[in-house]
Amino acid sequence: MKTPFIRIWHGDVDLAERWGPLLTALTVTDERGLEADTVAVTLDDRDGRIVYPRTHETIRIEGGYLEIGAVVQGDYIIDQVDLTGWPQTIVLHGASVDALSAAKERRTEAHQPPAVPTLGALADLIAARNGWIARVAPALAAVPVEYEAQTAESDPSFLGRVAARHGGLVAIKQGHLVVAPQSAGVSVSGRTLDPLVIRTGVNLLDYRVSWKDREKHGTIQARTYDRGRVEAVEVEAGDGSTGVAYRFREPFPSAAEAQAAVNAKAAALKRAEGSATFTLEGDPAMAAERPVEVIDVRAGVDGRWTPMRVEHRWSADGYTTVVECETPGSGDTRGTGS
């Protein structure tokens, strides 16, 4: 039997130890992409005497099992405090330091060769001026940049918009700027992650899986202008098996960018076909970047899933991890077991 624990550092003081049984619940939410990771701390303030961090103050969360050790869940700035009664409780809400600092400054500038020849170079530029370490998947790092306009956008939002056209996802985690293909399963350091195996009788407590009708757009279309041929050129993706075509309204500057955009959109529609929520025995190493593999549950559930959100929940009932997933951008996990 493993013994779960949490630490809440406020400076050099562990508030979890100071509060003791008055700390009734803590939830850390790890989001995929540029959504801010968050924390919620619930306190029993029956006597109205608890001393707690105020807004704009920073706390660090660590959690795990005594027998294994702690995993740092992140640094958070308190951005909301809820006081309720009766009974009297306090709920502290915080957002990740990385996400809050990244969203502040908006810039307007143009990015193009020779200064910025590739998406990798663009990520390096943005990481350097924000004090992050860039980790870019090789396939995306090599994507050429012809001209990209950043108009009153924060650096992460701008880079995320550009990467999305090429099937990429941007995340800021623990001082790293990560640019990776959607559903790639890449850690904050850029390392490919092995999937977490979910199995009945091992770590799975309960689950819920939903499948939807296939997306009405069987074909995705975009266009660009071929200056040599002096004509519009259409590109597409999808099997054309259902419904009307989805068409991008604006033309793309090159055929390569148009093709990347339609491929990314087709993959996004594929991911939306299925959703799942798995409640597991607490696993502090589980993060939104890590894929999961479900084995020996049942047809329609077994197979590879891509997390969108991971919640780590500590309470008097113990420690659980809740993983909200979608299907990968290619293939179909229904009843395949792989």
PDB file of N, CA and C in Angstrom, residues 93-188:
ATOM      1  N   HIS A  93      -7.298  29.634  -5.722  1.00  0.00           N
ATOM      2  CA  HIS A  93      -7.145  29.274  -7.129  1.00  0.00           C
ATOM      3  C   HIS A  93      -5.850  29.888  -7.651  1.00  0.00           C
ATOM      4  N   GLY A  94      -5.103  29.105  -8.404  1.00  0.00           N
ATOM      5  CA  GLY A  94      -3.859  29.616  -8.973  1.00  0.00           C
ATOM      6  C   GLY A  94      -3.674  29.168 -10.405  1.00  0.00           C
ATOM      7  N   ALA A  95      -2.907  29.947 -11.163  1.00  0.00           N
ATOM      8  CA  ALA A  95      -2.567  29.603 -12.545  1.00  0.00           C
ATOM      9  C   ALA A  95      -1.053  29.525 -12.663  1.00  0.00           C
ATOM     10  N   SER A  96      -0.586  28.700 -13.595  1.00  0.00           N
ATOM     11  CA  SER A  96       0.851  28.462 -13.716  1.00  0.00           C
ATOM     12  C   SER A  96       1.602  29.753 -14.011  1.00  0.00           C
ATOM     13  N   VAL A  97       2.754  29.876 -13.396  1.00  0.00           N
ATOM     14  CA  VAL A  97       3.587  31.059 -13.580  1.00  0.00           C
ATOM     15  C   VAL A  97       3.959  31.230 -15.044  1.00  0.00           C
ATOM     16  N   ASP A  98       4.331  30.132 -15.720  1.00  0.00           N
ATOM     17  CA  ASP A  98       4.723  30.205 -17.128  1.00  0.00           C
ATOM     18  C   ASP A  98       3.619  30.794 -17.986  1.00  0.00           C
ATOM     19  N   ALA A  99       2.391  30.313 -17.792  1.00  0.00           N
ATOM     20  CA  ALA A  99       1.272  30.758 -18.632  1.00  0.00           C
ATOM     21  C   ALA A  99       0.952  32.229 -18.401  1.00  0.00           C
ATOM     22  N   LEU A 100       0.964  32.665 -17.153  1.00  0.00           N
ATOM     23  CA  LEU A 100       0.615  34.055 -16.859  1.00  0.00           C
ATOM     24  C   LEU A 100       1.667  35.022 -17.383  1.00  0.00           C
ATOM     25  N   SER A 101       2.939  34.675 -17.228  1.00  0.00           N
ATOM     26  CA  SER A 101       3.994  35.570 -17.698  1.00  0.00           C
ATOM     27  C   SER A 101       4.014  35.655 -19.215  1.00  0.00           C
ATOM     28  N   ALA A 102       3.643  34.545 -19.889  1.00  0.00           N
ATOM     29  CA  ALA A 102       3.703  34.503 -21.352  1.00  0.00           C
ATOM     30  C   ALA A 102       2.623  35.347 -22.002  1.00  0.00           C
ATOM     31  N   ALA A 103       1.501  35.527 -21.334  1.00  0.00           N
ATOM     32  CA  ALA A 103       0.347  36.162 -21.970  1.00  0.00           C
ATOM     33  C   ALA A 103       0.363  37.687 -21.869  1.00  0.00           C
ATOM     34  N   LYS A 104       1.341  38.253 -21.187  1.00  0.00           N
ATOM     35  CA  LYS A 104       1.278  39.682 -20.886  1.00  0.00           C
ATOM     36  C   LYS A 104       1.560  40.575 -22.096  1.00  0.00           C
ATOM     37  N   GLU A 105       2.682  40.353 -22.771  1.00  0.00           N
ATOM     38  CA  GLU A 105       3.118  41.297 -23.796  1.00  0.00           C
ATOM     39  C   GLU A 105       2.604  40.908 -25.173  1.00  0.00           C
ATOM     40  N   ARG A 106       2.021  41.885 -25.868  1.00  0.00           N
ATOM     41  CA  ARG A 106       1.554  41.673 -27.238  1.00  0.00           C
ATOM     42  C   ARG A 106       2.484  42.430 -28.189  1.00  0.00           C
ATOM     43  N   ARG A 107       2.786  41.800 -29.301  1.00  0.00           N
ATOM     44  CA  ARG A 107       3.749  42.371 -30.239  1.00  0.00           C
ATOM     45  C   ARG A 107       3.152  42.460 -31.636  1.00  0.00           C
ATOM     46  N   THR A 108       3.673  43.415 -32.414  1.00  0.00           N
ATOM     47  CA  THR A 108       3.336  43.523 -33.822  1.00  0.00           C
ATOM     48  C   THR A 108       4.636  43.613 -34.605  1.00  0.00           C
ATOM     49  N   GLU A 109       4.898  42.599 -35.419  1.00  0.00           N
ATOM     50  CA  GLU A 109       6.114  42.580 -36.228  1.00  0.00           C
ATOM     51  C   GLU A 109       5.984  41.514 -37.307  1.00  0.00           C
ATOM     52  N   ALA A 110       6.865  41.572 -38.288  1.00  0.00           N
ATOM     53  CA  ALA A 110       6.882  40.601 -39.380  1.00  0.00           C
ATOM     54  C   ALA A 110       8.060  39.658 -39.202  1.00  0.00           C
ATOM     55  N   HIS A 111       7.851  38.400 -39.555  1.00  0.00           N
ATOM     56  CA  HIS A 111       8.905  37.382 -39.473  1.00  0.00           C
ATOM     57  C   HIS A 111       9.075  36.762 -40.853  1.00  0.00           C
ATOM     58  N   GLN A 112      10.296  36.785 -41.372  1.00  0.00           N
ATOM     59  CA  GLN A 112      10.548  36.251 -42.700  1.00  0.00           C
ATOM     60  C   GLN A 112      12.043  35.981 -42.865  1.00  0.00           C
ATOM     61  N   PRO A 113      12.429  35.207 -43.908  1.00  0.00           N
ATOM     62  CA  PRO A 113      13.855  35.000 -44.178  1.00  0.00           C
ATOM     63  C   PRO A 113      14.503  36.333 -44.554  1.00  0.00           C
ATOM     64  N   PRO A 114      15.823  36.476 -44.349  1.00  0.00           N
ATOM     65  CA  PRO A 114      16.731  35.428 -43.852  1.00  0.00           C
ATOM     66  C   PRO A 114      16.787  35.313 -42.324  1.00  0.00           C
ATOM     67  N   ALA A 115      16.210  36.278 -41.622  1.00  0.00           N
ATOM     68  CA  ALA A 115      16.302  36.247 -40.157  1.00  0.00           C
ATOM     69  C   ALA A 115      15.573  35.036 -39.586  1.00  0.00           C
ATOM     70  N   VAL A 116      14.417  34.719 -40.155  1.00  0.00           N
ATOM     71  CA  VAL A 116      13.610  33.597 -39.651  1.00  0.00           C
ATOM     72  C   VAL A 116      13.247  32.698 -40.839  1.00  0.00           C
ATOM     73  N   PRO A 117      14.130  31.759 -41.193  1.00  0.00           N
ATOM     74  CA  PRO A 117      13.869  30.926 -42.370  1.00  0.00           C
ATOM     75  C   PRO A 117      12.945  29.740 -42.121  1.00  0.00           C
ATOM     76  N   THR A 118      12.834  29.304 -40.872  1.00  0.00           N
ATOM     77  CA  THR A 118      12.057  28.098 -40.567  1.00  0.00           C
ATOM     78  C   THR A 118      11.231  28.284 -39.299  1.00  0.00           C
ATOM     79  N   LEU A 119      10.294  27.360 -39.101  1.00  0.00           N
ATOM     80  CA  LEU A 119       9.498  27.373 -37.875  1.00  0.00           C
ATOM     81  C   LEU A 119      10.389  27.145 -36.659  1.00  0.00           C
ATOM     82  N   GLY A 120      11.414  26.328 -36.806  1.00  0.00           N
ATOM     83  CA  GLY A 120      12.352  26.120 -35.704  1.00  0.00           C
ATOM     84  C   GLY A 120      13.065  27.401 -35.309  1.00  0.00           C
ATOM     85  N   ALA A 121      13.470  28.188 -36.306  1.00  0.00           N
ATOM     86  CA  ALA A 121      14.129  29.465 -36.031  1.00  0.00           C
ATOM     87  C   ALA A 121      13.167  30.435 -35.354  1.00  0.00           C
ATOM     88  N   LEU A 122      11.902  30.407 -35.766  1.00  0.00           N
ATOM     89  CA  LEU A 122      10.897  31.268 -35.142  1.00  0.00           C
ATOM     90  C   LEU A 122      10.707  30.888 -33.673  1.00  0.00           C
ATOM     91  N   ALA A 123      10.644  29.588 -33.390  1.00  0.00           N
ATOM     92  CA  ALA A 123      10.516  29.132 -32.005  1.00  0.00           C
ATOM     93  C   ALA A 123      11.739  29.522 -31.180  1.00  0.00           C
ATOM     94  N   ASP A 124      12.927  29.405 -31.768  1.00  0.00           N
ATOM     95  CA  ASP A 124      14.153  29.795 -31.059  1.00  0.00           C
ATOM     96  C   ASP A 124      14.137  31.278 -30.708  1.00  0.00           C
ATOM     97  N   LEU A 125      13.699  32.109 -31.654  1.00  0.00           N
ATOM     98  CA  LEU A 125      13.623  33.559 -31.424  1.00  0.00           C
ATOM     99  C   LEU A 125      12.677  33.870 -30.271  1.00  0.00           C
ATOM    100  N   ILE A 126      11.494  33.276 -30.307  1.00  0.00           N
ATOM    101  CA  ILE A 126      10.493  33.549 -29.281  1.00  0.00           C
ATOM    102  C   ILE A 126      10.938  33.021 -27.922  1.00  0.00           C
ATOM    103  N   ALA A 127      11.547  31.841 -27.909  1.00  0.00           N
ATOM    104  CA  ALA A 127      12.032  31.282 -26.642  1.00  0.00           C
ATOM    105  C   ALA A 127      13.123  32.160 -26.040  1.00  0.00           C
ATOM    106  N   ALA A 128      14.050  32.619 -26.866  1.00  0.00           N
ATOM    107  CA  ALA A 128      15.185  33.404 -26.365  1.00  0.00           C
ATOM    108  C   ALA A 128      14.724  34.715 -25.744  1.00  0.00           C
ATOM    109  N   ARG A 129      13.773  35.378 -26.366  1.00  0.00           N
ATOM    110  CA  ARG A 129      13.383  36.688 -25.835  1.00  0.00           C
ATOM    111  C   ARG A 129      12.425  36.592 -24.655  1.00  0.00           C
ATOM    112  N   ASN A 130      11.964  35.374 -24.350  1.00  0.00           N
ATOM    113  CA  ASN A 130      11.120  35.178 -23.173  1.00  0.00           C
ATOM    114  C   ASN A 130      11.814  34.390 -22.066  1.00  0.00           C
ATOM    115  N   GLY A 131      13.057  34.008 -22.291  1.00  0.00           N
ATOM    116  CA  GLY A 131      13.796  33.284 -21.269  1.00  0.00           C
ATOM    117  C   GLY A 131      13.423  31.816 -21.155  1.00  0.00           C
ATOM    118  N   TRP A 132      12.928  31.224 -22.248  1.00  0.00           N
ATOM    119  CA  TRP A 132      12.562  29.811 -22.251  1.00  0.00           C
ATOM    120  C   TRP A 132      13.603  29.004 -23.012  1.00  0.00           C
ATOM    121  N   ILE A 133      13.509  27.697 -22.915  1.00  0.00           N
ATOM    122  CA  ILE A 133      14.319  26.773 -23.702  1.00  0.00           C
ATOM    123  C   ILE A 133      13.420  26.172 -24.764  1.00  0.00           C
ATOM    124  N   ALA A 134      13.792  26.326 -26.032  1.00  0.00           N
ATOM    125  CA  ALA A 134      12.960  25.821 -27.134  1.00  0.00           C
ATOM    126  C   ALA A 134      13.227  24.341 -27.368  1.00  0.00           C
ATOM    127  N   ARG A 135      12.161  23.580 -27.516  1.00  0.00           N
ATOM    128  CA  ARG A 135      12.221  22.165 -27.888  1.00  0.00           C
ATOM    129  C   ARG A 135      11.239  21.971 -29.044  1.00  0.00           C
ATOM    130  N   VAL A 136      11.767  21.778 -30.242  1.00  0.00           N
ATOM    131  CA  VAL A 136      10.937  21.717 -31.440  1.00  0.00           C
ATOM    132  C   VAL A 136      11.159  20.370 -32.128  1.00  0.00           C
ATOM    133  N   ALA A 137      10.067  19.678 -32.426  1.00  0.00           N
ATOM    134  CA  ALA A 137      10.165  18.413 -33.143  1.00  0.00           C
ATOM    135  C   ALA A 137      10.832  18.644 -34.495  1.00  0.00           C
ATOM    136  N   PRO A 138      11.752  17.763 -34.894  1.00  0.00           N
ATOM    137  CA  PRO A 138      12.495  17.981 -36.146  1.00  0.00           C
ATOM    138  C   PRO A 138      11.614  18.228 -37.361  1.00  0.00           C
ATOM    139  N   ALA A 139      10.516  17.490 -37.486  1.00  0.00           N
ATOM    140  CA  ALA A 139       9.655  17.647 -38.661  1.00  0.00           C
ATOM    141  C   ALA A 139       9.065  19.046 -38.729  1.00  0.00           C
ATOM    142  N   LEU A 140       8.765  19.643 -37.577  1.00  0.00           N
ATOM    143  CA  LEU A 140       8.218  20.995 -37.557  1.00  0.00           C
ATOM    144  C   LEU A 140       9.327  22.042 -37.621  1.00  0.00           C
ATOM    145  N   ALA A 141      10.476  21.746 -37.030  1.00  0.00           N
ATOM    146  CA  ALA A 141      11.586  22.705 -37.046  1.00  0.00           C
ATOM    147  C   ALA A 141      12.013  23.038 -38.473  1.00  0.00           C
ATOM    148  N   ALA A 142      11.884  22.076 -39.381  1.00  0.00           N
ATOM    149  CA  ALA A 142      12.341  22.267 -40.753  1.00  0.00           C
ATOM    150  C   ALA A 142      11.319  22.950 -41.660  1.00  0.00           C
ATOM    151  N   VAL A 143      10.098  23.201 -41.151  1.00  0.00           N
ATOM    152  CA  VAL A 143       9.065  23.824 -41.984  1.00  0.00           C
ATOM    153  C   VAL A 143       9.513  25.238 -42.389  1.00  0.00           C
ATOM    154  N   PRO A 144       9.551  25.555 -43.686  1.00  0.00           N
ATOM    155  CA  PRO A 144      10.005  26.892 -44.093  1.00  0.00           C
ATOM    156  C   PRO A 144       9.004  27.987 -43.735  1.00  0.00           C
ATOM    157  N   VAL A 145       9.515  29.129 -43.404  1.00  0.00           N
ATOM    158  CA  VAL A 145       8.700  30.320 -43.148  1.00  0.00           C
ATOM    159  C   VAL A 145       8.905  31.284 -44.308  1.00  0.00           C
ATOM    160  N   GLU A 146       7.824  31.637 -44.981  1.00  0.00           N
ATOM    161  CA  GLU A 146       7.917  32.600 -46.083  1.00  0.00           C
ATOM    162  C   GLU A 146       7.653  34.015 -45.583  1.00  0.00           C
ATOM    163  N   TYR A 147       6.549  34.174 -44.875  1.00  0.00           N
ATOM    164  CA  TYR A 147       6.225  35.473 -44.274  1.00  0.00           C
ATOM    165  C   TYR A 147       5.138  35.232 -43.242  1.00  0.00           C
ATOM    166  N   GLU A 148       5.369  35.663 -42.010  1.00  0.00           N
ATOM    167  CA  GLU A 148       4.378  35.528 -40.952  1.00  0.00           C
ATOM    168  C   GLU A 148       4.226  36.862 -40.238  1.00  0.00           C
ATOM    169  N   ALA A 149       2.991  37.355 -40.183  1.00  0.00           N
ATOM    170  CA  ALA A 149       2.709  38.637 -39.534  1.00  0.00           C
ATOM    171  C   ALA A 149       2.167  38.393 -38.132  1.00  0.00           C
ATOM    172  N   GLN A 150       2.853  38.934 -37.153  1.00  0.00           N
ATOM    173  CA  GLN A 150       2.398  38.907 -35.762  1.00  0.00           C
ATOM    174  C   GLN A 150       1.758  40.257 -35.472  1.00  0.00           C
ATOM    175  N   THR A 151       0.445  40.256 -35.275  1.00  0.00           N
ATOM    176  CA  THR A 151      -0.294  41.513 -35.148  1.00  0.00           C
ATOM    177  C   THR A 151      -0.978  41.583 -33.787  1.00  0.00           C
ATOM    178  N   ALA A 152      -0.421  42.386 -32.889  1.00  0.00           N
ATOM    179  CA  ALA A 152      -0.985  42.571 -31.542  1.00  0.00           C
ATOM    180  C   ALA A 152      -1.275  41.222 -30.880  1.00  0.00           C
ATOM    181  N   GLU A 153      -0.324  40.310 -30.994  1.00  0.00           N
ATOM    182  CA  GLU A 153      -0.474  38.965 -30.419  1.00  0.00           C
ATOM    183  C   GLU A 153       0.649  38.704 -29.435  1.00  0.00           C
ATOM    184  N   SER A 154       0.336  37.929 -28.411  1.00  0.00           N
ATOM    185  CA  SER A 154       1.399  37.457 -27.531  1.00  0.00           C
ATOM    186  C   SER A 154       2.241  36.448 -28.302  1.00  0.00           C
ATOM    187  N   ASP A 155       3.483  36.277 -27.887  1.00  0.00           N
ATOM    188  CA  ASP A 155       4.363  35.334 -28.568  1.00  0.00           C
ATOM    189  C   ASP A 155       3.794  33.909 -28.592  1.00  0.00           C
ATOM    190  N   PRO A 156       3.304  33.367 -27.466  1.00  0.00           N
ATOM    191  CA  PRO A 156       2.778  32.004 -27.512  1.00  0.00           C
ATOM    192  C   PRO A 156       1.567  31.850 -28.424  1.00  0.00           C
ATOM    193  N   SER A 157       0.649  32.825 -28.394  1.00  0.00           N
ATOM    194  CA  SER A 157      -0.540  32.733 -29.248  1.00  0.00           C
ATOM    195  C   SER A 157      -0.164  32.785 -30.723  1.00  0.00           C
ATOM    196  N   PHE A 158       0.761  33.665 -31.056  1.00  0.00           N
ATOM    197  CA  PHE A 158       1.212  33.773 -32.442  1.00  0.00           C
ATOM    198  C   PHE A 158       1.867  32.473 -32.910  1.00  0.00           C
ATOM    199  N   LEU A 159       2.821  31.959 -32.110  1.00  0.00           N
ATOM    200  CA  LEU A 159       3.505  30.731 -32.500  1.00  0.00           C
ATOM    201  C   LEU A 159       2.524  29.559 -32.560  1.00  0.00           C
ATOM    202  N   GLY A 160       1.573  29.538 -31.634  1.00  0.00           N
ATOM    203  CA  GLY A 160       0.569  28.479 -31.651  1.00  0.00           C
ATOM    204  C   GLY A 160      -0.273  28.511 -32.904  1.00  0.00           C
ATOM    205  N   ARG A 161      -0.614  29.703 -33.364  1.00  0.00           N
ATOM    206  CA  ARG A 161      -1.412  29.841 -34.585  1.00  0.00           C
ATOM    207  C   ARG A 161      -0.628  29.349 -35.799  1.00  0.00           C
ATOM    208  N   VAL A 162       0.640  29.707 -35.867  1.00  0.00           N
ATOM    209  CA  VAL A 162       1.458  29.273 -36.995  1.00  0.00           C
ATOM    210  C   VAL A 162       1.664  27.762 -36.966  1.00  0.00           C
ATOM    211  N   ALA A 163       1.983  27.237 -35.795  1.00  0.00           N
ATOM    212  CA  ALA A 163       2.235  25.796 -35.680  1.00  0.00           C
ATOM    213  C   ALA A 163       0.991  24.979 -35.997  1.00  0.00           C
ATOM    214  N   ALA A 164      -0.180  25.479 -35.609  1.00  0.00           N
ATOM    215  CA  ALA A 164      -1.431  24.742 -35.836  1.00  0.00           C
ATOM    216  C   ALA A 164      -1.689  24.508 -37.319  1.00  0.00           C
ATOM    217  N   ARG A 165      -1.266  25.442 -38.165  1.00  0.00           N
ATOM    218  CA  ARG A 165      -1.467  25.270 -39.611  1.00  0.00           C
ATOM    219  C   ARG A 165      -0.664  24.089 -40.152  1.00  0.00           C
ATOM    220  N   HIS A 166       0.345  23.683 -39.412  1.00  0.00           N
ATOM    221  CA  HIS A 166       1.187  22.568 -39.836  1.00  0.00           C
ATOM    222  C   HIS A 166       0.979  21.344 -38.940  1.00  0.00           C
ATOM    223  N   GLY A 167      -0.161  21.315 -38.249  1.00  0.00           N
ATOM    224  CA  GLY A 167      -0.463  20.167 -37.402  1.00  0.00           C
ATOM    225  C   GLY A 167       0.309  20.147 -36.102  1.00  0.00           C
ATOM    226  N   GLY A 168       0.810  21.309 -35.682  1.00  0.00           N
ATOM    227  CA  GLY A 168       1.624  21.382 -34.472  1.00  0.00           C
ATOM    228  C   GLY A 168       0.873  21.944 -33.288  1.00  0.00           C
ATOM    229  N   LEU A 169       1.436  21.721 -32.119  1.00  0.00           N
ATOM    230  CA  LEU A 169       0.872  22.197 -30.856  1.00  0.00           C
ATOM    231  C   LEU A 169       1.982  22.867 -30.068  1.00  0.00           C
ATOM    232  N   VAL A 170       1.688  24.003 -29.458  1.00  0.00           N
ATOM    233  CA  VAL A 170       2.666  24.739 -28.654  1.00  0.00           C
ATOM    234  C   VAL A 170       2.262  24.675 -27.192  1.00  0.00           C
ATOM    235  N   ALA A 171       3.231  24.424 -26.327  1.00  0.00           N
ATOM    236  CA  ALA A 171       2.990  24.409 -24.887  1.00  0.00           C
ATOM    237  C   ALA A 171       4.163  25.049 -24.179  1.00  0.00           C
ATOM    238  N   ILE A 172       3.868  25.686 -23.047  1.00  0.00           N
ATOM    239  CA  ILE A 172       4.918  26.256 -22.199  1.00  0.00           C
ATOM    240  C   ILE A 172       4.830  25.550 -20.858  1.00  0.00           C
ATOM    241  N   LYS A 173       5.841  24.758 -20.549  1.00  0.00           N
ATOM    242  CA  LYS A 173       5.843  23.952 -19.338  1.00  0.00           C
ATOM    243  C   LYS A 173       7.206  24.027 -18.683  1.00  0.00           C
ATOM    244  N   GLN A 174       7.228  24.467 -17.431  1.00  0.00           N
ATOM    245  CA  GLN A 174       8.442  24.438 -16.621  1.00  0.00           C
ATOM    246  C   GLN A 174       9.625  25.085 -17.343  1.00  0.00           C
ATOM    247  N   GLY A 175       9.376  26.234 -17.962  1.00  0.00           N
ATOM    248  CA  GLY A 175      10.440  26.985 -18.599  1.00  0.00           C
ATOM    249  C   GLY A 175      10.820  26.513 -19.986  1.00  0.00           C
ATOM    250  N   HIS A 176      10.091  25.556 -20.548  1.00  0.00           N
ATOM    251  CA  HIS A 176      10.354  25.048 -21.889  1.00  0.00           C
ATOM    252  C   HIS A 176       9.243  25.483 -22.846  1.00  0.00           C
ATOM    253  N   LEU A 177       9.631  25.903 -24.038  1.00  0.00           N
ATOM    254  CA  LEU A 177       8.697  26.171 -25.123  1.00  0.00           C
ATOM    255  C   LEU A 177       8.726  24.951 -26.037  1.00  0.00           C
ATOM    256  N   VAL A 178       7.669  24.161 -25.998  1.00  0.00           N
ATOM    257  CA  VAL A 178       7.611  22.899 -26.732  1.00  0.00           C
ATOM    258  C   VAL A 178       6.730  23.065 -27.959  1.00  0.00           C
ATOM    259  N   VAL A 179       7.262  22.687 -29.120  1.00  0.00           N
ATOM    260  CA  VAL A 179       6.500  22.684 -30.363  1.00  0.00           C
ATOM    261  C   VAL A 179       6.573  21.263 -30.921  1.00  0.00           C
ATOM    262  N   ALA A 180       5.434  20.588 -30.958  1.00  0.00           N
ATOM    263  CA  ALA A 180       5.407  19.184 -31.360  1.00  0.00           C
ATOM    264  C   ALA A 180       4.147  18.905 -32.157  1.00  0.00           C
ATOM    265  N   PRO A 181       4.146  17.841 -32.955  1.00  0.00           N
ATOM    266  CA  PRO A 181       2.917  17.464 -33.655  1.00  0.00           C
ATOM    267  C   PRO A 181       1.805  17.131 -32.672  1.00  0.00           C
ATOM    268  N   GLN A 182       0.567  17.428 -33.053  1.00  0.00           N
ATOM    269  CA  GLN A 182      -0.573  17.041 -32.232  1.00  0.00           C
ATOM    270  C   GLN A 182      -0.508  15.534 -31.962  1.00  0.00           C
ATOM    271  N   SER A 183      -0.784  15.158 -30.713  1.00  0.00           N
ATOM    272  CA  SER A 183      -0.842  13.752 -30.314  1.00  0.00           C
ATOM    273  C   SER A 183       0.507  13.059 -30.370  1.00  0.00           C
ATOM    274  N   ALA A 184       1.611  13.824 -30.393  1.00  0.00           N
ATOM    275  CA  ALA A 184       2.915  13.184 -30.560  1.00  0.00           C
ATOM    276  C   ALA A 184       3.420  12.540 -29.286  1.00  0.00           C
ATOM    277  N   GLY A 185       2.990  13.016 -28.108  1.00  0.00           N
ATOM    278  CA  GLY A 185       3.484  12.463 -26.862  1.00  0.00           C
ATOM    279  C   GLY A 185       4.911  12.862 -26.584  1.00  0.00           C
ATOM    280  N   VAL A 186       5.139  14.179 -26.435  1.00  0.00           N
ATOM    281  CA  VAL A 186       6.483  14.710 -26.227  1.00  0.00           C
ATOM    282  C   VAL A 186       6.529  15.424 -24.882  1.00  0.00           C
ATOM    283  N   SER A 187       7.577  15.171 -24.090  1.00  0.00           N
ATOM    284  CA  SER A 187       7.718  15.782 -22.775  1.00  0.00           C
ATOM    285  C   SER A 187       8.162  17.229 -22.902  1.00  0.00           C
ATOM    286  N   VAL A 188       8.189  17.944 -21.756  1.00  0.00           N
ATOM    287  CA  VAL A 188       8.608  19.345 -21.777  1.00  0.00           C
ATOM    288  C   VAL A 188      10.062  19.485 -22.214  1.00  0.00           C
TER     289      VAL A 188
END
